[in-house]
PDB file of C-alpha atoms in Angstrom:
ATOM      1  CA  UNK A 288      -2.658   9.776  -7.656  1.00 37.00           C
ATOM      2  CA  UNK A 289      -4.459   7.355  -9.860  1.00 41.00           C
ATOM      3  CA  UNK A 290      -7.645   5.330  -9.233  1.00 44.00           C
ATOM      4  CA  UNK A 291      -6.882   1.671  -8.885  1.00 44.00           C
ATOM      5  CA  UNK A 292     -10.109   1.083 -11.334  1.00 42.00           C
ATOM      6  CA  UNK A 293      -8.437   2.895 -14.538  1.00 47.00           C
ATOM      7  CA  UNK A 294      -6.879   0.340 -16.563  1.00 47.00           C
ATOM      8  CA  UNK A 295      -3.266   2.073 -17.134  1.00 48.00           C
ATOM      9  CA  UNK A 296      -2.997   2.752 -13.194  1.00 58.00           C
ATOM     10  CA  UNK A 297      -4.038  -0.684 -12.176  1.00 67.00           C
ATOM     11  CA  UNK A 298      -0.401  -2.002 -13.942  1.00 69.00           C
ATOM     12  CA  UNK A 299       1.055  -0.649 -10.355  1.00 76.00           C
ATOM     13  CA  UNK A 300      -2.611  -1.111  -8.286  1.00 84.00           C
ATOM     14  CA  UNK A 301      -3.949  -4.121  -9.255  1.00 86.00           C
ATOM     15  CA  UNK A 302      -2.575  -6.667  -7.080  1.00 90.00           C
ATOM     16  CA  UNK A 303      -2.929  -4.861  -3.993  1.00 94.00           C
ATOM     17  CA  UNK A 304      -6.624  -3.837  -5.029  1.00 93.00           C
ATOM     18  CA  UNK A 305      -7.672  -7.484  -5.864  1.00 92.00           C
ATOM     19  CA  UNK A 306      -6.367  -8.923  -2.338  1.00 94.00           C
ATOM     20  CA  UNK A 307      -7.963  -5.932  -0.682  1.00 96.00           C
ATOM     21  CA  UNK A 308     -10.944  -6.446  -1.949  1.00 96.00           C
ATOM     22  CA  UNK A 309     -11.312  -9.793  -1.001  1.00 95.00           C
ATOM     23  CA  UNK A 310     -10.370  -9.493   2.070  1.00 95.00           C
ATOM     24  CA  UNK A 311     -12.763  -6.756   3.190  1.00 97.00           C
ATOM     25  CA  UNK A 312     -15.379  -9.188   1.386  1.00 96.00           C
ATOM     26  CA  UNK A 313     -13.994 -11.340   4.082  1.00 94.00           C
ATOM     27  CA  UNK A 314     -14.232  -9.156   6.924  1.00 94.00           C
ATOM     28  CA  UNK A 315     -17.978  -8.241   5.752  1.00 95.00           C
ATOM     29  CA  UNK A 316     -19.039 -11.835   6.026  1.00 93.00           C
ATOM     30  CA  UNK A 317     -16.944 -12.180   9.408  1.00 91.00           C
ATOM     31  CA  UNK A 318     -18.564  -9.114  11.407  1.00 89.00           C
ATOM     32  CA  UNK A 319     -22.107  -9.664   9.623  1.00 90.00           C
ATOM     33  CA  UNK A 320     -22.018  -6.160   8.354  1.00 91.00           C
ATOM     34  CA  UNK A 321     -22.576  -4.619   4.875  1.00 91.00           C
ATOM     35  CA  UNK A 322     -20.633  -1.413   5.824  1.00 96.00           C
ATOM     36  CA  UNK A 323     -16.791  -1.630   7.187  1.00 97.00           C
ATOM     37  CA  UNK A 324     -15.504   0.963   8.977  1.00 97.00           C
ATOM     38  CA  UNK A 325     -12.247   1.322   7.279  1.00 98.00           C
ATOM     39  CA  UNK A 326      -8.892   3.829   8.019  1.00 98.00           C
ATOM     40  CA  UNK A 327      -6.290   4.609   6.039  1.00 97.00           C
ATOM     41  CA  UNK A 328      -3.269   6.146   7.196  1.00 96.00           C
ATOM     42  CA  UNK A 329      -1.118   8.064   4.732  1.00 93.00           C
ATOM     43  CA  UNK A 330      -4.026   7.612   2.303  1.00 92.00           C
ATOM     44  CA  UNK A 331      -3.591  11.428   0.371  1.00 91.00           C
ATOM     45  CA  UNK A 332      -5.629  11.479  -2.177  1.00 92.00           C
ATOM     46  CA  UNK A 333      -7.524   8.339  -1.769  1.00 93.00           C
ATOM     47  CA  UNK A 334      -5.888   5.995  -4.184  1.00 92.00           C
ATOM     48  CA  UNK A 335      -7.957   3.268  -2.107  1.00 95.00           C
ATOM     49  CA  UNK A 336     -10.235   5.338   0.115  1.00 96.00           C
ATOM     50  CA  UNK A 337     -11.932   6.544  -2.780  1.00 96.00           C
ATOM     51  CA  UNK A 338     -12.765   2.681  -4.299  1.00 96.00           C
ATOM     52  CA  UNK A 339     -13.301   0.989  -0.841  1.00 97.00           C
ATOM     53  CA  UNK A 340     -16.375   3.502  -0.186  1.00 97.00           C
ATOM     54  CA  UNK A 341     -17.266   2.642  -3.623  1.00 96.00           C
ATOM     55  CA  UNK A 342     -17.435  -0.719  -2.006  1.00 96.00           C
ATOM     56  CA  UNK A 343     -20.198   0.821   0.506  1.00 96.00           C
ATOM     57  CA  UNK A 344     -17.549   1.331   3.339  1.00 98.00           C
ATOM     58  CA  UNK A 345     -16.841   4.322   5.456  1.00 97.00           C
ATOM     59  CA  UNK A 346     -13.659   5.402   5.096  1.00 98.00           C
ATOM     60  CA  UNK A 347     -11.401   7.782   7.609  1.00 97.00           C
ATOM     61  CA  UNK A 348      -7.808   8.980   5.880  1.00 97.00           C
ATOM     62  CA  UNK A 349      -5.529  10.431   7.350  1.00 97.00           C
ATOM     63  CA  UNK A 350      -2.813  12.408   5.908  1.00 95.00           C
ATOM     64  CA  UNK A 351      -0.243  15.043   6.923  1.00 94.00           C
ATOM     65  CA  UNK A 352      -0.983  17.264   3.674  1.00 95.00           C
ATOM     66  CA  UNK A 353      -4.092  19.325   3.701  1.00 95.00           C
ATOM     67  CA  UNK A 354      -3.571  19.685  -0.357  1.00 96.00           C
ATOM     68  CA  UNK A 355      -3.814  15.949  -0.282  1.00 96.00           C
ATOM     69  CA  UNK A 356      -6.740  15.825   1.631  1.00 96.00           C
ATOM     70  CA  UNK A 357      -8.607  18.590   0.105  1.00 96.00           C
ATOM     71  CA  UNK A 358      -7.779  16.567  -3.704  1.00 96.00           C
ATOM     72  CA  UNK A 359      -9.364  13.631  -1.847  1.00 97.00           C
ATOM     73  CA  UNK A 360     -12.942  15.527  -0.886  1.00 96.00           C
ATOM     74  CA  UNK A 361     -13.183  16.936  -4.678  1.00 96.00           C
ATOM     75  CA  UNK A 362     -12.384  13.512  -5.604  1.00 96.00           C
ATOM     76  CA  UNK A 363     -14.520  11.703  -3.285  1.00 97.00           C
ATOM     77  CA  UNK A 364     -17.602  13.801  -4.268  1.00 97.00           C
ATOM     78  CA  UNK A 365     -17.006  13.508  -7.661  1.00 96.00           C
ATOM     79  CA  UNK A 366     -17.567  10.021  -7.034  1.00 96.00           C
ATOM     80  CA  UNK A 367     -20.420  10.293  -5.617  1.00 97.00           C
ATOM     81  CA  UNK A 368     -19.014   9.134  -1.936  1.00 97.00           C
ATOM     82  CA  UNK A 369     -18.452  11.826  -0.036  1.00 96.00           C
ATOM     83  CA  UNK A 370     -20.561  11.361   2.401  1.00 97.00           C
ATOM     84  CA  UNK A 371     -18.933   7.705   3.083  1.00 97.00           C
ATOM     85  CA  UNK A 372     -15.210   9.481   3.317  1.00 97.00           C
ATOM     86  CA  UNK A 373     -13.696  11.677   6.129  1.00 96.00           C
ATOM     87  CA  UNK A 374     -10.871  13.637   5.851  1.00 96.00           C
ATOM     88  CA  UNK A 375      -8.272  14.148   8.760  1.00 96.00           C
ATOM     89  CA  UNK A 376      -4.693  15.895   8.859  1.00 96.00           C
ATOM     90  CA  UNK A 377      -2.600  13.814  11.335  1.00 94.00           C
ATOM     91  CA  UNK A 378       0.054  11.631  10.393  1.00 90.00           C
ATOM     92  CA  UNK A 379       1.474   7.890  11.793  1.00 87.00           C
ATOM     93  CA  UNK A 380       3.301   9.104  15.390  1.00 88.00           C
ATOM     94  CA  UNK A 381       0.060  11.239  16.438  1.00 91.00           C
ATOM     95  CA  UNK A 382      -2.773   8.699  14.796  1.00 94.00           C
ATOM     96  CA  UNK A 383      -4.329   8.418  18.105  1.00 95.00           C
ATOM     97  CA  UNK A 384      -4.728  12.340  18.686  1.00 93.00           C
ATOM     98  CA  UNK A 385      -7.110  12.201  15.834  1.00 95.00           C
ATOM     99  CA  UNK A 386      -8.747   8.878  15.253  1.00 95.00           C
ATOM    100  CA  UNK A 387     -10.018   6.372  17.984  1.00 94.00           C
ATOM    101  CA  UNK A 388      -7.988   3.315  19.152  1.00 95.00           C
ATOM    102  CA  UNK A 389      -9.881   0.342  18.152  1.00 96.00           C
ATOM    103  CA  UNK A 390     -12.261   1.390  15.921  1.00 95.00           C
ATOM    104  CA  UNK A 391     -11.970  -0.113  12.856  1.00 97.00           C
ATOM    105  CA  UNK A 392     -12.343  -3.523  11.383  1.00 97.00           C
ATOM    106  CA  UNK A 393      -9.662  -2.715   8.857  1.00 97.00           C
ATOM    107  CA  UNK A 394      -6.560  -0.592   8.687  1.00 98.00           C
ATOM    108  CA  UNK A 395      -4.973   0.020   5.405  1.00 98.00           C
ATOM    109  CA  UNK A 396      -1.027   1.458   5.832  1.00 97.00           C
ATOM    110  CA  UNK A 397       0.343   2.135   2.464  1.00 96.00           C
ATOM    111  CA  UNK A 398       3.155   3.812   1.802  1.00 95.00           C
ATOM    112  CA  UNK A 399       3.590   4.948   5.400  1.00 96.00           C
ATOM    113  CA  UNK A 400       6.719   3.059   6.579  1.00 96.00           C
ATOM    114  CA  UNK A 401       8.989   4.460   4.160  1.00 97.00           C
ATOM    115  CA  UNK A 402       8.834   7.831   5.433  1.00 95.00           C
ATOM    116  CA  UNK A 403       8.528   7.547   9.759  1.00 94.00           C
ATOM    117  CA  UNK A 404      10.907   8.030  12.250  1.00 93.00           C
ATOM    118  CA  UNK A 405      10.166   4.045  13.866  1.00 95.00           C
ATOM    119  CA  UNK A 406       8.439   1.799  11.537  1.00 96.00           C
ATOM    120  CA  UNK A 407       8.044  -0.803  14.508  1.00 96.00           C
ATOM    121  CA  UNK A 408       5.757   2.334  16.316  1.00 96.00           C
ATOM    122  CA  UNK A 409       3.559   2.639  12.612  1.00 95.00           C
ATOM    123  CA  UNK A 410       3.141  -0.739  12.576  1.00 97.00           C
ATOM    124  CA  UNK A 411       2.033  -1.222  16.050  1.00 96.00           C
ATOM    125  CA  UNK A 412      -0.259   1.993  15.910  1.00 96.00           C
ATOM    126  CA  UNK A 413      -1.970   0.891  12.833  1.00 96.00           C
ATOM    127  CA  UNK A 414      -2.562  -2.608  15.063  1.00 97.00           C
ATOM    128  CA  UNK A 415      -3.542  -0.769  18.034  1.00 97.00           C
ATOM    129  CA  UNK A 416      -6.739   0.963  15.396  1.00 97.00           C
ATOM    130  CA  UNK A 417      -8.161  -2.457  14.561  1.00 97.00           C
ATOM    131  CA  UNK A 418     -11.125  -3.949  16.489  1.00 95.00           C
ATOM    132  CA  UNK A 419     -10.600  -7.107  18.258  1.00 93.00           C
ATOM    133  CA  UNK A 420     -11.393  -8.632  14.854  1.00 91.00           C
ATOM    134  CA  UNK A 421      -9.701  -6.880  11.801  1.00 95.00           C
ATOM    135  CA  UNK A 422      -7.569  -7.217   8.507  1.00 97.00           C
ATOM    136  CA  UNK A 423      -4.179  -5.111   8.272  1.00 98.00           C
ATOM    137  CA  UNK A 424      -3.275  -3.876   4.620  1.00 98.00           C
ATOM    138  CA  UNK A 425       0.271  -3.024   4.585  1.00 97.00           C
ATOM    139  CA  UNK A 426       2.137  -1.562   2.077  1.00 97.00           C
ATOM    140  CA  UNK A 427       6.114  -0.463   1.487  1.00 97.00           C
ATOM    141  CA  UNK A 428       8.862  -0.204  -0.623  1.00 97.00           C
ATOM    142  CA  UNK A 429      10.810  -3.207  -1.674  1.00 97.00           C
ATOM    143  CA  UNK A 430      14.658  -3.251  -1.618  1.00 96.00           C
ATOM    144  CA  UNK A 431      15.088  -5.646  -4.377  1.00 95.00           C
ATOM    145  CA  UNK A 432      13.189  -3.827  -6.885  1.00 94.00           C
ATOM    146  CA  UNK A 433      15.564  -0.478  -6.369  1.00 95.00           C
ATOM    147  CA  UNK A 434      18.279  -2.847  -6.615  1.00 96.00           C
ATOM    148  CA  UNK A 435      17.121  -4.358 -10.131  1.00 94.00           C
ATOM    149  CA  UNK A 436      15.982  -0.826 -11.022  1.00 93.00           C
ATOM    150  CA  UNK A 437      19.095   1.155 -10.920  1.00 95.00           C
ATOM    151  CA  UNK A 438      21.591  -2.197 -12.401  1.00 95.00           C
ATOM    152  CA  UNK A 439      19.264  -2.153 -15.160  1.00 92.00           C
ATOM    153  CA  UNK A 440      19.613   1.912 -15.855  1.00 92.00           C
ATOM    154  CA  UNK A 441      23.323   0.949 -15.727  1.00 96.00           C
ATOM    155  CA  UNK A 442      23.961   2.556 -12.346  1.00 97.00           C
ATOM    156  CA  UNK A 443      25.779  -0.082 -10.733  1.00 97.00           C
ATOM    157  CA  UNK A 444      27.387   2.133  -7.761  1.00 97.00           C
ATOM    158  CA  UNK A 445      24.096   3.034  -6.656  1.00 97.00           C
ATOM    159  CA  UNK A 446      22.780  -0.188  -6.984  1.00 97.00           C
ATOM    160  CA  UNK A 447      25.570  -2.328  -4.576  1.00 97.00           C
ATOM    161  CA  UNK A 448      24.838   1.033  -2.709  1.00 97.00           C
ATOM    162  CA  UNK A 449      21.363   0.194  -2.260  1.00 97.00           C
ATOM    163  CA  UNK A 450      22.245  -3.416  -1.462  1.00 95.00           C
ATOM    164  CA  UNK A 451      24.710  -2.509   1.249  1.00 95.00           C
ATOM    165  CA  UNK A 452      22.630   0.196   2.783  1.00 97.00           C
ATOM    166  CA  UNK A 453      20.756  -0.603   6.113  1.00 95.00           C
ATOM    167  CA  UNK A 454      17.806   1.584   4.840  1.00 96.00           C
ATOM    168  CA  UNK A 455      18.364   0.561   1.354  1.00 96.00           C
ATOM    169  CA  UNK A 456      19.148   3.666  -0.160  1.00 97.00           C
ATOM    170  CA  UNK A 457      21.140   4.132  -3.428  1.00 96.00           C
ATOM    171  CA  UNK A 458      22.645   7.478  -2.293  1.00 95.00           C
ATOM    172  CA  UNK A 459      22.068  10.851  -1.295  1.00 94.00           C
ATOM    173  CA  UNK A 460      19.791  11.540  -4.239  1.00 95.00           C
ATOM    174  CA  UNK A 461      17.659   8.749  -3.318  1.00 96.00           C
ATOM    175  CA  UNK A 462      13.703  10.322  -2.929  1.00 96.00           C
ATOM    176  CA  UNK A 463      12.904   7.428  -0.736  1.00 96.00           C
ATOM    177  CA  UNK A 464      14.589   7.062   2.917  1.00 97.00           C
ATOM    178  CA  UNK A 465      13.720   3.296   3.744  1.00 97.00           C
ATOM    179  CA  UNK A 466      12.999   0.102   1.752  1.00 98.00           C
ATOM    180  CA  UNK A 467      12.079  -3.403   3.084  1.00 97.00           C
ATOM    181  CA  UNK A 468      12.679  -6.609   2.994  1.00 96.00           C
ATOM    182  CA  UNK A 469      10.003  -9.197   2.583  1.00 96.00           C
ATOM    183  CA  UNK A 470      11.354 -11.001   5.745  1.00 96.00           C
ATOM    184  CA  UNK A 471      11.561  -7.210   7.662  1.00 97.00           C
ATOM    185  CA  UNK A 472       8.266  -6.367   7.067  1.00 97.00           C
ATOM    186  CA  UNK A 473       6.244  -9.358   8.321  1.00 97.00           C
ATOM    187  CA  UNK A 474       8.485  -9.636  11.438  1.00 97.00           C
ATOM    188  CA  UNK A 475       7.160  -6.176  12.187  1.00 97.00           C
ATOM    189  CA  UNK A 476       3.761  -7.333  11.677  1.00 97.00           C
ATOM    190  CA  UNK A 477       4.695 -10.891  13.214  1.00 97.00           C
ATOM    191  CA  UNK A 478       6.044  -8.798  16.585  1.00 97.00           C
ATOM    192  CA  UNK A 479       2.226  -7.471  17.204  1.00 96.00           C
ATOM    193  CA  UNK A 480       0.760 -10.493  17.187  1.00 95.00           C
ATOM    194  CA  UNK A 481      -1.164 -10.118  14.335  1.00 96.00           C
ATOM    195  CA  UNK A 482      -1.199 -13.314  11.780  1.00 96.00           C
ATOM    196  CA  UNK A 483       0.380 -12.927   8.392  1.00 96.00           C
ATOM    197  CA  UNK A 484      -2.180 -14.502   5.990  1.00 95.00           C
ATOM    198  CA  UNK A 485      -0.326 -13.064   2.882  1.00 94.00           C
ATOM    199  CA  UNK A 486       3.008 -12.020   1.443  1.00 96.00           C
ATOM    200  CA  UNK A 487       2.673 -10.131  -2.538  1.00 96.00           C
ATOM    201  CA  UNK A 488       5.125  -9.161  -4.643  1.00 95.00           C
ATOM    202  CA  UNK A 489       3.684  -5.324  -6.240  1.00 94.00           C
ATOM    203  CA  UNK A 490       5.029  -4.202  -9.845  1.00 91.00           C
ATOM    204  CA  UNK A 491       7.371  -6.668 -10.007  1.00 91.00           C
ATOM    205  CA  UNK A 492       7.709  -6.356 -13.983  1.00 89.00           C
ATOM    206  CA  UNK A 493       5.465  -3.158 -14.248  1.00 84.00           C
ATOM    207  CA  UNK A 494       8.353  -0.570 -13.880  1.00 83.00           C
ATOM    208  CA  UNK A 495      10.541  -2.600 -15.982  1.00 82.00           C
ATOM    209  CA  UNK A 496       8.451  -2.876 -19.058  1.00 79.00           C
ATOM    210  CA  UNK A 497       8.958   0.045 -21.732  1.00 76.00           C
ATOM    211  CA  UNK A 498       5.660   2.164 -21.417  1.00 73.00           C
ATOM    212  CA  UNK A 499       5.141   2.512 -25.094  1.00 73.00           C
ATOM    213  CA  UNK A 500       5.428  -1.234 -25.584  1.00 74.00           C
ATOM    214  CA  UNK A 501       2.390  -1.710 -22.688  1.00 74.00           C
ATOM    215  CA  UNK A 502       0.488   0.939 -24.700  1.00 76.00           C
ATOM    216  CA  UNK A 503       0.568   0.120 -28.507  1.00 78.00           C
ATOM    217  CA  UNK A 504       1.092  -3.391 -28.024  1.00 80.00           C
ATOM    218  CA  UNK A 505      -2.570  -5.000 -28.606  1.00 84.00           C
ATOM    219  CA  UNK A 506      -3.536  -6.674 -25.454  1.00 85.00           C
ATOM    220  CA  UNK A 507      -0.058  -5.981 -23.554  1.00 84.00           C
ATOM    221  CA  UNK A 508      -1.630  -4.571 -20.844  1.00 84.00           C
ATOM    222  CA  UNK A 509      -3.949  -7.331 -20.067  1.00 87.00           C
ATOM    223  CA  UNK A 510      -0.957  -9.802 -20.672  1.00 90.00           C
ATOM    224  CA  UNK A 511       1.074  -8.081 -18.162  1.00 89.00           C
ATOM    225  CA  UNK A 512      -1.712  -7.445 -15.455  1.00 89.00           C
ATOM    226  CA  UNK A 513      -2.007 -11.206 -15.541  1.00 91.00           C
ATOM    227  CA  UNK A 514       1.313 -11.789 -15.293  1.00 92.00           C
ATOM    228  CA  UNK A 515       1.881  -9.262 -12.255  1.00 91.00           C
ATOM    229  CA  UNK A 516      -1.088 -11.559 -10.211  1.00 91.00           C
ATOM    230  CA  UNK A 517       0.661 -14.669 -10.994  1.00 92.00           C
ATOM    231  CA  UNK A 518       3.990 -13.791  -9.889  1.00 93.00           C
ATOM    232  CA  UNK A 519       2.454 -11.530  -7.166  1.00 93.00           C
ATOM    233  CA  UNK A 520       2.164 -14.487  -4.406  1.00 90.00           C
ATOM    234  CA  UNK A 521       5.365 -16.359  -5.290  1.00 93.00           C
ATOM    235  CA  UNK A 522       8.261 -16.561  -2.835  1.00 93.00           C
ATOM    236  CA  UNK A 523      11.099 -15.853  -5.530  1.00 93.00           C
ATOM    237  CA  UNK A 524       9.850 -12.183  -7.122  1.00 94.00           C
ATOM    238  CA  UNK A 525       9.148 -11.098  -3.611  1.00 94.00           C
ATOM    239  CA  UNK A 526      12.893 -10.249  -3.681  1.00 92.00           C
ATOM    240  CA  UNK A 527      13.074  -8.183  -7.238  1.00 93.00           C
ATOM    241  CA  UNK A 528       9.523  -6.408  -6.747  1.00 95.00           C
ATOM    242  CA  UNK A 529       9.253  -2.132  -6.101  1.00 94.00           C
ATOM    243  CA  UNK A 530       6.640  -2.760  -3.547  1.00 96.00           C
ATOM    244  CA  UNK A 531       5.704  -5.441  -0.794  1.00 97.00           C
ATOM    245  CA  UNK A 532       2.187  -6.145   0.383  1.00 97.00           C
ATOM    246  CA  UNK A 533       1.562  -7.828   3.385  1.00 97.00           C
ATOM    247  CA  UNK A 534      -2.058  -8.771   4.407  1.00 97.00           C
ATOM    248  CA  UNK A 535      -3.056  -9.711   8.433  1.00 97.00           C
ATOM    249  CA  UNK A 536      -5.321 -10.334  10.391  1.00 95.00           C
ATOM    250  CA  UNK A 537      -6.487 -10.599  13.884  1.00 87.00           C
ATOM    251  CA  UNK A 538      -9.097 -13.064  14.713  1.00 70.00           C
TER     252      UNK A 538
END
């Protein structure tokens, strides 16, 4: 997976990187601590992990895939952090058979719902990792955005297929076996008690750009990076976007 520093990955990272960020620049000031101690569930091959202990944080992922996790150490040494990243194989159901309950003053779940049994149960276990005092980072798939997807490739079917689908799926092709709803995915936050402080819309035009255009274009990818922040926050392309970031907190 990309690093959510390199310019050409940050078209699909950015947003969720820059609210991250602030937030755990929140939480620092909050607990009075330099250092968070920060887990992320279904975090491979540290996308995040990687940049957050870049940050100075300590960061625990955990990941079903040992190939994951083992691209994650070479990763994390290469940048110079490995000593601020630990590597566990577990997955969502069993989180508590490897990591503590209620250690952590933030939880980052990204790209985790999607794939469990009960996303009510990953939701709550992520929750029941936080300390008294911590910030949530959820991330998922976004119905809408499949929708728009496969209308625009002309696949019209799958997309009132999608649409109609409880899980959201086009069909049985479909590498992805749930998508969300803006609405869905707070309520599952909402139902832990948690507060919702933020609702973002993720690659809302990123995967509907041509590619080349974004790369021979002279400053196309700057353009469109802005472009992705500004419509990031607002209500109407939370229901067209690929991915949906919610942020929470508990105070």
């Amino acid at each position: 997976m990309s690093d959510p520093l390199r310019p050409r990955a940050s078209l699909r990272t950015a947003v969720v990187w820059e609210v991250l960020k602030d937030a755990l620049e929140g939480r620092v000031k909050a607990a009075g601590r330099d250092a968070l101690d920060v887990l992320d569930t279904g975090g491979g091959t540290g996308n995040f992990a990687v940049p957050v202990a870049r940050l100075g944080h300590r960061v625990t992922v955990v990941d079903p895939s040992p190939n994951a996790l083992f691209a994650l150490e070479r990763r994390a040494a290469e940048a110079g952090v490995a000593d601020q990243v630990r590597a566990v194989q577990g997955d969502a159901h069993g989180l508590f058979d490897v990591v503590e309950r209620g250690g952590y003053d933030a939880v980052l779940c990204h790209g985790v719902l999607e794939y469990v049994d009960d996303p009510a149960e990953g939701v709550r276990n992520a929750v029941a990792a936080l300390r008294p005092a911590g910030t949530l980072s959820l991330l998922a798939a976004g119905l809408g955005g499949a929708v728009l997807a496969r209308a625009l490739a002309g696949h019209f079917d799958e997309a009132r297929q999608a649409l109609t689908d409880p899980a959201g799926r086009w069909g049985d092709g479909d590498p992805v076996p749930r998508r969300f709803t803006a609405e869905q995915l707070t309520d599952l936050v909402s139902a832990t008690g948690l507060q919702v402080g933020g609702v973002h819309g993720v690659r809302v035009f990123a995967d509907l750009v041509p590619g080349v255009l974004v790369d021979t274009e002279p400053g196309a990818m700057e353009a469109l990076l802005k472009l992705e922040a500004a419509a990031a926050e607002q209500p109407a392309f939370h229901a067209v976007a690929t991915q949906l970031h919610v942020l929470a907190e508990r105070d």
